[in-house]
């Protein structure tokens, strides 16, 4: 039992110990922390006391705050790095920054060039810069900003005056190595244009006393364009003169003068300016000795692309070699794209900072309103080109709209060019092209009057209507035709119809066959425009043609015949015959009735005479001797009387 009691006590103590262990751990933890944190940074041993413990806790808190700040900084750096790696640049911000940079660059360029601009042009140039900056601000793309910046710089350059033109080079005088044989005093320096032909006339005069003969003149030919600015097209340029009389032979200078002519083609790469031409003149003297003289003349070369003898480049020329339009046919009131083919004709000099101003000539029939024939749809008539290399070509395009009220004819478009060479020398040039405009012809007609609306075969109908020219172009050789299987004729020529004018049609159509359809007759109106192009429009009208009607009275047909039933003019012969027949019948009836009345009156008169005779017979029946004859009634006596008259009694 004692042993069991010890066991119970032991179990109770173990259980108590187990229950007290967590509490002891909670109470021990702060002590451990304080003990472990109570060391100073310098390695000093643990600090004891309440004050030291408080300072240690503050130091610990400060370290914890520093650690937290460092951790936050590291986290922020990591977040920024992550954002930089994953978040792309904002296009809107990039575009805005580019606009600001371009505007600043344009301001700097203006300040740089301002000293070269005349003071009276400063305000105008400043306005041009402001306009370009506004255009830059309205751009929607980086390439547009670049183009507007370049254009703005070109506008600034346009206010810089061109360098003064150099004084014209004095015309050199012909030279000779012998005072006896020289170039005639009426020498005229010829002008040779690049690629063109020129006639070089060399007048040779003998100023010596004795004559010379067998004169041979040969120009000095060279592949060097500065010495011989012409194409070498033959192997022999030598010409001869039989004799040149001297002063002892008499005659004035013109009589001792002979002319030789060469027709030459100028090289396109020849240097510009006055080029010397050297001629070797060999002749025979009176003593049969030979003498050679060098005559030097000059030719003025223009319009070429070469360099001068000192190596400087000639003036670069930019020309318009052609143009195209899209669509190919430009119509009034429609939009088209004009493409100009530009070429730098210089073979050695590039041109840059090119500004093209495309302006159509003003055109209007109204004196109070004048406007360009073509207007750019973008509002701006200028095009900037950065550079065209030597001998290269460049196409420039602009969308334009042709005014709707333009007449049909070609219209001039002027191209003004401002550009620089590689040495920043400014040049100007002007070219022009002619763009033909087509005006659509517009034709209408009035209501069509057809009288009658139905005819018989062989009859005619009158058709009347008006043709209106409601377009802007004149109609030439206008004609009208009627197309149908049932009618013929009616072709009408109207001639020319001015814009806004009217021409009338008054035609007769003949019935050719009975109408087998809906009676539609096509009206073809044909005319030409100013270019001679033929246009045909169609209208429609209705006219019925019926078979010819024959009356039932065949005798009437036999009397007058088939050919008499209808007469030209579109009316029936019956319209004349019937009234005539009625009149004839009336006359016959009138005559018959009159004859009957006359006969009846005659009979009454005879009756009265008979009655008188009967009365007298009655008186005679009583003879003087008083005898009486047989008595007859009056009617019987009248009948007896009539019978006696017939019998001639």
Coordinates of C-alpha atoms in Angstrom, one line a residue:
X1 CA 0.0 0.0 0.0
X2 CA 2.8 2.3 0.8
X3 CA 4.4 1.5 -2.4
X4 CA 1.1 2.4 -4.2
X5 CA 1.0 5.7 -2.4
X6 CA 4.5 6.6 -3.6
X7 CA 3.6 5.8 -7.1
X8 CA 0.5 8.1 -6.9
X9 CA 2.6 11.0 -5.5
X10 CA 5.1 10.5 -8.3
X11 CA 2.5 10.6 -11.0
X12 CA 0.9 13.7 -9.4
X13 CA 4.3 15.5 -9.4
X14 CA 4.9 14.6 -13.1
X15 CA 1.5 15.8 -14.0
X16 CA 2.0 19.1 -12.2
X17 CA 5.4 19.5 -13.9
X18 CA 3.9 18.9 -17.3
X19 CA 1.2 21.5 -16.6
X20 CA 3.7 24.1 -15.4
X21 CA 6.2 23.7 -18.2
X22 CA 4.3 26.0 -20.7
X23 CA 3.9 28.8 -18.2
X24 CA 7.6 28.5 -17.3
X25 CA 8.5 28.8 -21.0
X26 CA 6.4 31.9 -21.4
X27 CA 8.0 33.5 -18.5
X28 CA 11.5 32.5 -19.6
X29 CA 11.3 33.8 -23.2
X30 CA 11.6 37.5 -22.4
X31 CA 14.5 36.8 -20.2
X32 CA 16.3 35.1 -23.0
X33 CA 15.6 37.9 -25.4
X34 CA 16.8 40.5 -22.9
X35 CA 19.8 38.4 -22.2
X36 CA 20.7 37.9 -25.8
X37 CA 20.1 41.5 -26.8
X38 CA 21.9 43.0 -23.9
X39 CA 25.2 43.1 -25.6
X40 CA 26.6 46.4 -26.8
X41 CA 27.9 46.7 -30.4
X42 CA 31.4 46.9 -29.2
X43 CA 31.4 43.4 -27.8
X44 CA 30.9 44.5 -24.2
X45 CA 29.3 41.9 -21.9
X46 CA 25.7 41.9 -20.9
X47 CA 24.3 45.0 -19.4
X48 CA 22.3 44.7 -16.2
X49 CA 20.0 47.0 -14.5
X50 CA 16.7 48.5 -15.6
X51 CA 18.3 51.6 -17.3
X52 CA 20.6 49.5 -19.3
X53 CA 17.8 47.2 -20.3
X54 CA 15.7 50.1 -21.5
X55 CA 18.6 51.5 -23.6
X56 CA 19.2 48.1 -25.1
X57 CA 15.5 47.8 -26.0
X58 CA 15.7 51.2 -27.8
X59 CA 18.8 50.2 -29.7
X60 CA 17.0 47.0 -30.8
X61 CA 14.0 49.0 -31.9
X62 CA 16.1 51.4 -33.9
X63 CA 17.9 48.4 -35.6
X64 CA 14.5 46.9 -36.4
X65 CA 13.4 50.2 -38.0
X66 CA 16.5 50.5 -40.1
X67 CA 16.1 46.9 -41.2
X68 CA 12.5 47.6 -42.2
X69 CA 13.5 50.7 -44.2
X70 CA 16.2 48.8 -46.0
X71 CA 13.7 46.1 -46.7
X72 CA 11.2 48.6 -48.0
X73 CA 13.9 50.3 -50.2
X74 CA 14.9 47.0 -51.6
X75 CA 11.3 46.1 -52.3
X76 CA 10.7 49.5 -54.0
X77 CA 13.8 49.0 -56.1
X78 CA 12.7 45.6 -57.1
X79 CA 9.3 46.9 -58.0
X80 CA 10.7 49.7 -60.1
X81 CA 13.0 47.2 -61.9
X82 CA 10.0 45.0 -62.5
X83 CA 8.0 47.9 -63.8
X84 CA 10.8 49.1 -66.1
X85 CA 11.1 45.6 -67.5
X86 CA 7.4 44.9 -68.2
X87 CA 5.8 48.3 -68.8
X88 CA 6.3 49.6 -72.4
X89 CA 6.8 53.3 -73.3
X90 CA 3.6 55.3 -73.7
X91 CA 3.1 56.2 -77.4
X92 CA 1.1 59.3 -76.6
X93 CA 3.8 60.6 -74.3
X94 CA 6.5 59.8 -76.9
X95 CA 4.5 61.7 -79.5
X96 CA 4.1 64.7 -77.2
X97 CA 7.8 64.8 -76.3
X98 CA 8.7 64.7 -80.0
X99 CA 6.4 67.6 -80.7
X100 CA 8.0 69.7 -78.0
X101 CA 11.5 68.7 -79.2
X102 CA 10.6 69.6 -82.8
X103 CA 9.1 73.0 -81.9
X104 CA 12.2 73.8 -79.8
X105 CA 14.5 72.8 -82.7
X106 CA 12.5 75.0 -85.1
X107 CA 12.9 77.9 -82.7
X108 CA 16.6 77.4 -82.5
X109 CA 16.9 77.2 -86.3
X110 CA 15.0 80.4 -86.6
X111 CA 17.3 82.2 -84.2
X112 CA 20.3 80.8 -86.1
X113 CA 19.1 82.1 -89.4
X114 CA 17.5 85.3 -88.1
X115 CA 20.7 87.3 -88.8
X116 CA 20.5 86.4 -92.5
X117 CA 16.9 87.5 -92.8
X118 CA 16.2 91.2 -93.6
X119 CA 14.8 92.9 -90.5
X120 CA 11.6 93.9 -92.3
X121 CA 10.9 90.2 -92.9
X122 CA 11.4 89.1 -89.3
X123 CA 7.7 89.5 -88.4
X124 CA 6.6 87.5 -91.4
X125 CA 9.2 84.8 -90.8
X126 CA 8.1 84.6 -87.2
X127 CA 4.5 84.1 -88.2
X128 CA 5.6 81.3 -90.6
X129 CA 7.5 79.6 -87.7
X130 CA 4.4 79.9 -85.5
X131 CA 2.3 78.4 -88.3
X132 CA 4.7 75.5 -88.6
X133 CA 4.7 74.9 -84.9
X134 CA 1.0 74.7 -84.9
X135 CA 1.2 72.2 -87.8
X136 CA 3.7 70.2 -85.7
X137 CA 1.3 70.2 -82.8
X138 CA -1.5 68.8 -84.9
X139 CA 0.5 65.9 -86.3
X140 CA -0.6 62.4 -85.5
X141 CA 2.7 60.5 -86.2
X142 CA 6.4 60.9 -85.7
X143 CA 7.0 61.0 -89.5
X144 CA 4.5 63.8 -89.8
X145 CA 6.4 65.8 -87.2
X146 CA 9.6 65.3 -89.1
X147 CA 8.1 66.4 -92.3
X148 CA 6.6 69.5 -90.8
X149 CA 9.9 70.3 -89.1
X150 CA 11.7 70.1 -92.4
X151 CA 9.0 72.2 -94.1
X152 CA 9.3 74.8 -91.3
X153 CA 13.0 75.1 -91.8
X154 CA 12.5 75.5 -95.6
X155 CA 10.0 78.3 -94.9
X156 CA 12.6 80.0 -92.7
X157 CA 15.2 79.6 -95.5
X158 CA 12.8 81.1 -98.0
X159 CA 13.1 84.5 -96.2
X160 CA 16.9 84.5 -96.7
X161 CA 17.6 86.6 -99.8
X162 CA 19.4 85.0 -102.6
X163 CA 23.0 86.1 -103.1
X164 CA 23.4 88.9 -105.6
X165 CA 23.8 87.8 -109.2
X166 CA 27.3 88.0 -110.4
X167 CA 28.1 90.6 -112.9
X168 CA 27.8 89.3 -116.4
X169 CA 31.0 88.1 -117.9
X170 CA 32.3 90.5 -120.5
X171 CA 32.2 89.1 -124.0
X172 CA 35.7 88.2 -125.1
X173 CA 37.2 89.5 -128.4
X174 CA 38.5 87.2 -131.2
X175 CA 42.2 86.8 -131.3
X176 CA 44.8 86.1 -134.0
X177 CA 48.5 85.2 -134.2
X178 CA 49.0 87.1 -137.4
X179 CA 47.8 90.6 -138.0
X180 CA 47.4 90.0 -141.7
X181 CA 44.8 87.1 -141.3
X182 CA 42.2 87.8 -138.7
X183 CA 38.6 87.4 -137.8
X184 CA 36.3 89.9 -139.6
X185 CA 35.0 92.9 -137.6
X186 CA 31.4 91.8 -137.9
X187 CA 31.9 88.7 -135.8
X188 CA 29.0 87.8 -133.6
X189 CA 29.5 85.4 -130.7
X190 CA 27.0 82.5 -131.2
X191 CA 25.0 81.1 -128.3
X192 CA 25.0 77.3 -127.9
X193 CA 22.3 75.6 -125.8
X194 CA 22.9 72.3 -124.3
X195 CA 21.8 69.5 -126.6
X196 CA 20.9 71.9 -129.4
X197 CA 22.4 72.8 -132.7
X198 CA 24.3 76.0 -133.3
X199 CA 25.8 77.6 -136.5
X200 CA 29.4 78.8 -135.9
X201 CA 30.2 81.4 -138.6
X202 CA 33.9 82.3 -139.0
X203 CA 34.5 85.4 -141.1
X204 CA 38.2 85.5 -142.3
X205 CA 39.6 88.7 -143.8
X206 CA 43.0 89.3 -145.4
X207 CA 44.4 92.6 -144.1
X208 CA 47.8 92.1 -145.8
X209 CA 48.9 93.7 -149.1
X210 CA 49.3 90.5 -151.1
X211 CA 46.7 87.9 -151.7
X212 CA 46.9 84.4 -150.3
X213 CA 45.5 81.2 -151.8
X214 CA 44.7 77.6 -150.9
X215 CA 43.5 78.5 -147.5
X216 CA 42.8 75.5 -145.3
X217 CA 40.8 76.1 -142.0
X218 CA 40.6 73.3 -139.4
X219 CA 39.1 73.7 -135.9
X220 CA 41.0 72.1 -133.1
X221 CA 38.9 69.2 -131.9
X222 CA 39.1 67.8 -128.4
X223 CA 37.4 65.3 -126.1
X224 CA 37.6 67.9 -123.4
X225 CA 34.2 69.7 -123.3
X226 CA 35.9 72.9 -122.0
X227 CA 38.0 73.1 -125.2
X228 CA 35.4 71.8 -127.7
X229 CA 31.9 72.0 -126.3
X230 CA 30.4 70.1 -129.2
X231 CA 29.6 66.5 -130.1
X232 CA 32.2 65.0 -132.5
X233 CA 29.9 63.7 -135.3
X234 CA 32.4 63.6 -138.1
X235 CA 36.1 62.9 -138.6
X236 CA 36.8 65.9 -140.9
X237 CA 35.8 69.5 -140.0
X238 CA 38.3 71.0 -142.5
X239 CA 37.1 73.7 -145.0
X240 CA 39.0 75.5 -147.7
X241 CA 39.1 78.9 -149.4
X242 CA 40.6 79.2 -152.9
X243 CA 42.0 82.7 -152.4
X244 CA 41.8 85.7 -150.2
X245 CA 42.6 89.0 -152.0
X246 CA 45.0 91.5 -150.4
X247 CA 44.8 95.3 -150.2
X248 CA 46.9 95.6 -153.4
X249 CA 44.1 93.8 -155.2
X250 CA 41.7 96.7 -154.4
X251 CA 38.4 96.4 -152.6
X252 CA 37.4 97.2 -149.1
X253 CA 37.4 94.9 -146.1
X254 CA 34.1 93.2 -147.0
X255 CA 35.3 92.4 -150.4
X256 CA 38.5 90.8 -149.0
X257 CA 36.4 88.7 -146.5
X258 CA 35.2 85.1 -146.8
X259 CA 32.9 83.2 -144.4
X260 CA 33.0 79.6 -143.4
X261 CA 30.1 77.9 -141.5
X262 CA 30.0 74.9 -139.2
X263 CA 26.7 73.4 -137.9
X264 CA 27.5 71.8 -134.6
X265 CA 25.5 70.1 -131.8
X266 CA 26.3 71.3 -128.2
X267 CA 27.2 68.7 -125.6
X268 CA 24.9 68.5 -122.7
X269 CA 27.8 68.2 -120.2
X270 CA 29.7 71.2 -121.6
X271 CA 30.8 73.9 -119.2
X272 CA 28.7 77.0 -119.2
X273 CA 29.9 80.4 -120.1
X274 CA 32.2 81.6 -122.9
X275 CA 34.2 78.7 -124.4
X276 CA 37.1 79.4 -126.8
X277 CA 37.2 77.9 -130.3
X278 CA 40.6 77.7 -131.9
X279 CA 41.0 77.4 -135.7
X280 CA 44.2 76.5 -137.5
X281 CA 44.5 78.5 -140.7
X282 CA 47.1 77.4 -143.2
X283 CA 47.6 79.3 -146.5
X284 CA 50.1 79.7 -149.4
X285 CA 51.8 83.0 -150.1
X286 CA 52.8 84.4 -153.4
X287 CA 56.3 82.9 -153.0
X288 CA 54.7 79.5 -152.5
X289 CA 55.6 79.4 -148.8
X290 CA 53.1 78.1 -146.2
X291 CA 52.0 80.1 -143.2
X292 CA 49.9 78.8 -140.3
X293 CA 47.8 81.2 -138.2
X294 CA 45.7 80.5 -135.2
X295 CA 42.4 82.3 -135.0
X296 CA 40.5 82.1 -131.6
X297 CA 36.8 82.9 -131.4
X298 CA 34.3 82.2 -128.6
X299 CA 30.9 80.6 -128.2
X300 CA 28.6 81.2 -125.2
X301 CA 27.3 77.9 -123.8
X302 CA 24.0 77.9 -121.9
X303 CA 21.7 75.3 -120.4
X304 CA 24.2 72.5 -119.9
X305 CA 25.0 70.4 -116.8
X306 CA 28.7 70.4 -116.8
X307 CA 31.3 72.1 -114.6
X308 CA 33.4 75.1 -115.4
X309 CA 37.1 75.0 -116.1
X310 CA 38.0 76.0 -112.5
X311 CA 36.0 73.0 -111.2
X312 CA 33.0 75.0 -109.9
X313 CA 29.6 73.5 -110.7
X314 CA 27.2 75.2 -113.1
X315 CA 23.7 76.2 -112.1
X316 CA 21.6 73.2 -111.3
X317 CA 18.4 73.1 -113.1
X318 CA 15.3 71.4 -111.9
X319 CA 12.7 70.8 -114.6
X320 CA 9.3 69.2 -115.0
X321 CA 9.7 66.3 -117.5
X322 CA 6.0 65.3 -117.5
X323 CA 3.0 64.7 -115.4
X324 CA 0.2 62.2 -114.9
X325 CA -3.3 62.4 -113.4
X326 CA -5.3 59.8 -111.6
X327 CA -7.9 59.3 -113.0
X328 CA -6.4 59.9 -116.4
X329 CA -9.3 62.0 -117.5
X330 CA -10.0 65.1 -115.3
X331 CA -13.6 66.1 -115.1
X332 CA -15.0 69.3 -113.8
X333 CA -16.2 69.0 -110.2
X334 CA -14.2 65.9 -109.5
X335 CA -11.1 65.1 -107.4
X336 CA -7.9 63.9 -109.0
X337 CA -4.2 63.3 -108.1
X338 CA -1.6 65.3 -110.0
X339 CA 1.8 63.7 -110.1
X340 CA 4.7 65.8 -111.4
X341 CA 7.9 64.1 -112.7
X342 CA 10.8 66.3 -111.6
X343 CA 14.5 66.0 -112.7
X344 CA 17.7 67.5 -111.6
X345 CA 19.5 68.1 -114.9
X346 CA 22.8 68.8 -113.3
X347 CA 25.3 65.9 -113.6
X348 CA 27.5 67.0 -110.8
X349 CA 25.4 69.0 -108.3
X350 CA 22.7 67.7 -106.0
X351 CA 19.9 70.0 -104.9
X352 CA 18.3 70.1 -101.5
X353 CA 15.7 71.9 -99.2
X354 CA 13.3 72.0 -102.2
X355 CA 10.0 73.7 -101.8
X356 CA 7.5 73.3 -104.6
X357 CA 4.5 75.7 -104.7
X358 CA 1.8 74.3 -107.1
X359 CA -0.7 77.0 -108.2
X360 CA -3.4 76.7 -110.8
X361 CA -4.1 79.7 -113.0
X362 CA -7.1 81.7 -111.9
X363 CA -10.2 81.3 -114.1
X364 CA -13.6 82.8 -114.0
X365 CA -16.2 84.3 -116.2
X366 CA -17.5 86.5 -113.4
X367 CA -15.4 89.7 -113.0
X368 CA -16.3 89.9 -109.4
X369 CA -15.1 86.4 -108.5
X370 CA -11.8 84.9 -109.5
X371 CA -10.5 81.7 -108.2
X372 CA -8.0 79.0 -109.1
X373 CA -9.2 76.3 -111.5
X374 CA -7.8 73.6 -109.2
X375 CA -7.8 73.7 -105.5
X376 CA -5.7 71.4 -103.2
X377 CA -7.9 69.2 -101.1
X378 CA -5.5 69.4 -98.2
X379 CA -5.6 73.2 -98.1
X380 CA -1.8 73.6 -98.7
X381 CA -0.3 74.0 -102.1
X382 CA 3.3 73.4 -101.1
X383 CA 5.3 70.2 -101.1
X384 CA 8.7 69.8 -99.5
X385 CA 11.4 67.5 -100.9
X386 CA 14.6 67.0 -98.9
X387 CA 17.0 66.2 -101.7
X388 CA 17.4 65.2 -105.4
X389 CA 20.7 63.7 -106.3
X390 CA 22.6 64.9 -109.4
X391 CA 20.9 63.6 -112.5
X392 CA 18.2 61.9 -110.5
X393 CA 14.4 62.2 -110.8
X394 CA 11.7 62.6 -108.2
X395 CA 7.9 62.4 -108.4
X396 CA 5.7 64.7 -106.3
X397 CA 2.0 64.3 -105.9
X398 CA -0.9 66.4 -104.8
X399 CA -4.6 65.7 -104.6
X400 CA -6.6 68.5 -106.2
X401 CA -10.2 69.2 -107.0
X402 CA -11.4 70.8 -110.3
X403 CA -14.0 73.5 -110.0
X404 CA -17.4 72.4 -111.2
X405 CA -18.0 75.5 -113.3
X406 CA -14.9 75.1 -115.5
X407 CA -15.3 75.1 -119.3
X408 CA -13.9 72.2 -121.3
X409 CA -10.4 73.3 -122.2
X410 CA -6.8 72.9 -120.9
X411 CA -5.8 74.8 -117.7
X412 CA -2.3 75.9 -116.8
X413 CA -0.7 74.8 -113.5
X414 CA 2.4 76.8 -112.5
X415 CA 5.1 75.1 -110.4
X416 CA 7.3 77.5 -108.5
X417 CA 10.5 75.9 -107.2
X418 CA 12.9 77.1 -104.5
X419 CA 16.0 75.0 -103.7
X420 CA 19.6 75.1 -102.8
X421 CA 22.8 73.4 -104.0
X422 CA 25.3 71.7 -101.8
X423 CA 27.0 75.0 -101.1
X424 CA 23.7 76.4 -99.8
X425 CA 23.3 78.7 -102.8
X426 CA 19.6 79.5 -103.3
X427 CA 17.9 79.1 -106.7
X428 CA 14.5 79.7 -108.1
X429 CA 12.8 78.2 -111.1
X430 CA 9.3 78.1 -112.5
X431 CA 7.7 75.5 -114.8
X432 CA 4.2 75.0 -115.9
X433 CA 2.0 72.1 -117.2
X434 CA -1.4 72.2 -119.0
X435 CA -4.1 69.9 -117.7
X436 CA -7.1 69.3 -120.0
X437 CA -10.5 69.3 -118.2
X438 CA -13.5 67.5 -119.5
X439 CA -16.9 69.0 -118.8
X440 CA -19.7 66.5 -119.0
X441 CA -22.3 67.4 -121.6
X442 CA -25.8 67.5 -120.2
X443 CA -28.7 67.4 -122.6
X444 CA -32.4 67.3 -121.9
X445 CA -35.6 67.6 -124.0
X446 CA -39.0 69.1 -123.5
X447 CA -42.2 67.1 -123.7
X448 CA -42.8 65.5 -127.1
X449 CA -45.8 66.5 -129.1
X450 CA -47.0 63.9 -131.7
X451 CA -49.9 64.8 -134.0
X452 CA -51.7 62.6 -134.6
X453 CA -50.7 59.9 -132.1
X454 CA -51.8 57.1 -134.5
X455 CA -51.4 57.0 -138.3
X456 CA -52.0 54.6 -141.1
X457 CA -49.3 53.1 -143.3
X458 CA -48.3 55.8 -145.8
X459 CA -49.5 58.7 -143.7
X460 CA -47.4 61.2 -141.7
X461 CA -47.2 62.4 -138.2
X462 CA -45.7 65.6 -137.0
X463 CA -43.3 65.4 -134.1
X464 CA -42.2 68.5 -132.2
X465 CA -39.9 69.0 -129.1
X466 CA -37.0 71.2 -127.9
X467 CA -33.4 70.2 -127.1
X468 CA -31.9 72.0 -124.1
X469 CA -28.1 72.3 -123.5
X470 CA -28.0 72.4 -119.7
X471 CA -24.3 71.7 -119.4
X472 CA -21.2 74.0 -119.4
X473 CA -19.8 72.9 -122.8
X474 CA -20.9 73.8 -126.3
X475 CA -22.5 71.1 -128.4
X476 CA -21.3 70.8 -132.0
X477 CA -23.0 69.2 -135.0
X478 CA -26.1 68.2 -133.1
X479 CA -28.5 65.9 -135.0
X480 CA -31.6 64.0 -134.3
X481 CA -32.7 60.6 -135.7
X482 CA -35.8 58.5 -135.2
X483 CA -35.3 54.7 -135.0
X484 CA -38.2 52.3 -135.4
X485 CA -39.3 49.5 -137.7
X486 CA -42.7 51.1 -138.3
X487 CA -41.7 54.7 -139.3
X488 CA -39.2 56.4 -141.6
X489 CA -37.8 59.9 -142.0
X490 CA -37.7 62.7 -139.5
X491 CA -33.9 63.2 -139.5
X492 CA -33.1 66.7 -138.3
X493 CA -29.8 68.6 -138.1
X494 CA -29.7 71.2 -135.3
X495 CA -26.0 72.4 -135.7
X496 CA -24.2 73.9 -132.7
X497 CA -25.9 74.6 -129.4
X498 CA -24.3 77.0 -126.9
X499 CA -24.4 76.3 -123.1
X500 CA -27.9 77.3 -121.8
X501 CA -29.3 77.5 -125.4
X502 CA -32.3 75.7 -126.9
X503 CA -32.9 74.2 -130.3
X504 CA -36.2 73.0 -131.7
X505 CA -37.1 69.9 -133.6
X506 CA -40.1 69.9 -136.1
X507 CA -40.1 66.6 -138.0
X508 CA -42.5 64.5 -140.0
X509 CA -42.5 60.7 -139.6
X510 CA -44.0 58.5 -142.3
X511 CA -45.7 55.2 -141.5
X512 CA -43.7 52.4 -143.1
X513 CA -45.3 49.3 -141.6
X514 CA -48.0 48.5 -139.0
X515 CA -46.9 48.6 -135.4
X516 CA -46.3 45.1 -134.1
X517 CA -45.0 46.1 -130.6
X518 CA -45.8 48.7 -128.0
X519 CA -45.3 51.6 -130.5
X520 CA -42.0 52.9 -129.0
X521 CA -39.9 55.1 -131.3
X522 CA -36.3 55.8 -130.2
X523 CA -35.0 59.3 -130.6
X524 CA -31.2 59.4 -131.0
X525 CA -29.6 62.8 -130.2
X526 CA -26.0 62.9 -131.4
X527 CA -23.4 65.7 -130.8
X528 CA -19.7 66.4 -130.5
X529 CA -17.7 68.1 -127.8
X530 CA -14.8 70.5 -128.3
X531 CA -12.4 67.6 -128.6
X532 CA -14.4 66.1 -131.4
X533 CA -15.6 63.2 -129.3
X534 CA -19.1 62.0 -130.4
X535 CA -21.8 61.3 -127.8
X536 CA -25.2 59.8 -128.4
X537 CA -28.1 59.9 -126.0
X538 CA -31.5 58.2 -126.4
X539 CA -35.0 59.3 -125.6
X540 CA -38.3 57.5 -126.4
X541 CA -41.7 58.5 -127.8
X542 CA -44.9 56.5 -128.7
X543 CA -46.4 56.4 -132.2
X544 CA -48.8 53.7 -133.5
X545 CA -49.0 52.8 -137.2
X546 CA -52.1 51.0 -138.4
X547 CA -52.8 49.1 -141.6
X548 CA -54.5 51.1 -144.4
X549 CA -58.4 51.1 -144.2
X550 CA -60.4 50.3 -147.3
X551 CA -64.1 51.2 -147.5
X552 CA -66.8 48.6 -148.4
X553 CA -68.0 50.4 -151.5
X554 CA -65.9 48.7 -154.1
X555 CA -67.3 50.8 -156.9
X556 CA -66.0 53.9 -155.2
X557 CA -62.6 52.1 -155.1
X558 CA -62.8 51.2 -158.8
X559 CA -63.8 54.7 -159.7
X560 CA -61.0 56.5 -158.0
X561 CA -58.5 53.7 -157.9
X562 CA -56.3 52.6 -155.1
X563 CA -53.8 55.4 -155.7
X564 CA -56.5 58.0 -155.2
X565 CA -57.6 56.9 -151.8
X566 CA -54.9 58.9 -150.0
X567 CA -52.8 61.9 -150.9
X568 CA -49.6 63.1 -149.4
X569 CA -50.1 65.3 -146.5
X570 CA -51.5 62.9 -144.0
X571 CA -55.3 63.2 -144.7
X572 CA -57.8 60.9 -146.4
X573 CA -59.2 61.6 -149.9
X574 CA -62.6 60.6 -148.5
X575 CA -62.5 63.8 -146.5
X576 CA -62.8 65.7 -149.9
X577 CA -64.8 63.2 -152.0
X578 CA -67.7 62.6 -149.5
X579 CA -68.5 66.4 -149.2
X580 CA -68.3 66.7 -153.0
X581 CA -70.5 63.8 -153.6
X582 CA -73.1 65.1 -151.1
X583 CA -73.0 68.5 -152.9
X584 CA -73.5 66.8 -156.3
X585 CA -76.4 64.7 -154.9
X586 CA -78.0 67.8 -153.4
X587 CA -77.7 69.7 -156.8
X588 CA -79.3 66.7 -158.6
X589 CA -82.1 66.5 -156.1
X590 CA -82.6 70.2 -156.4
X591 CA -82.8 70.0 -160.2
X592 CA -85.1 67.0 -160.2
X593 CA -87.5 68.7 -157.8
X594 CA -87.4 71.9 -159.8
X595 CA -88.2 70.0 -163.0
X596 CA -91.1 68.2 -161.4
X597 CA -92.5 71.4 -160.1
X598 CA -92.2 73.0 -163.5
X599 CA -93.8 70.0 -165.2
X600 CA -96.7 70.0 -162.7
X601 CA -97.2 73.7 -163.3
X602 CA -97.3 73.1 -167.1
X603 CA -99.8 70.4 -166.6
X604 CA -102.0 72.7 -164.5
X605 CA -101.8 75.3 -167.2
X606 CA -102.8 72.9 -169.8
X607 CA -105.6 71.7 -167.6
X608 CA -106.9 75.2 -167.3
X609 CA -106.7 75.6 -171.1
X610 CA -108.6 72.3 -171.5
X611 CA -111.2 73.4 -169.2
X612 CA -111.6 76.6 -171.1
X613 CA -111.9 74.6 -174.3
X614 CA -114.5 72.3 -172.7
X615 CA -116.6 75.3 -171.6
X616 CA -116.4 76.7 -175.1
X617 CA -117.4 73.3 -176.6
X618 CA -120.3 73.2 -174.3
X619 CA -121.5 76.4 -175.7
X620 CA -121.0 75.3 -179.2
X621 CA -122.9 72.0 -178.7
X622 CA -126.2 73.9 -179.0
X623 CA -126.5 74.5 -182.7
X624 CA -128.1 77.3 -184.1
X625 CA -130.8 75.1 -185.3
X626 CA -131.6 74.1 -181.7
X627 CA -130.6 70.4 -182.0
X628 CA -128.9 68.9 -178.9
X629 CA -126.0 66.4 -178.9
X630 CA -125.1 63.8 -176.4
X631 CA -124.2 65.2 -173.0
X632 CA -120.7 64.2 -171.6
X633 CA -119.3 64.8 -168.1
X634 CA -116.4 67.3 -167.7
X635 CA -113.8 64.6 -166.7
X636 CA -114.7 62.5 -169.7
X637 CA -114.5 65.5 -171.9
X638 CA -111.0 66.4 -170.5
X639 CA -109.7 62.9 -171.0
X640 CA -111.1 63.0 -174.5
X641 CA -109.4 66.2 -175.1
X642 CA -106.0 64.9 -173.9
X643 CA -106.3 61.8 -176.1
X644 CA -107.0 64.0 -179.1
X645 CA -103.9 66.1 -178.4
X646 CA -101.8 63.0 -178.2
X647 CA -103.1 61.7 -181.4
X648 CA -102.4 65.1 -183.0
X649 CA -105.9 65.9 -183.6

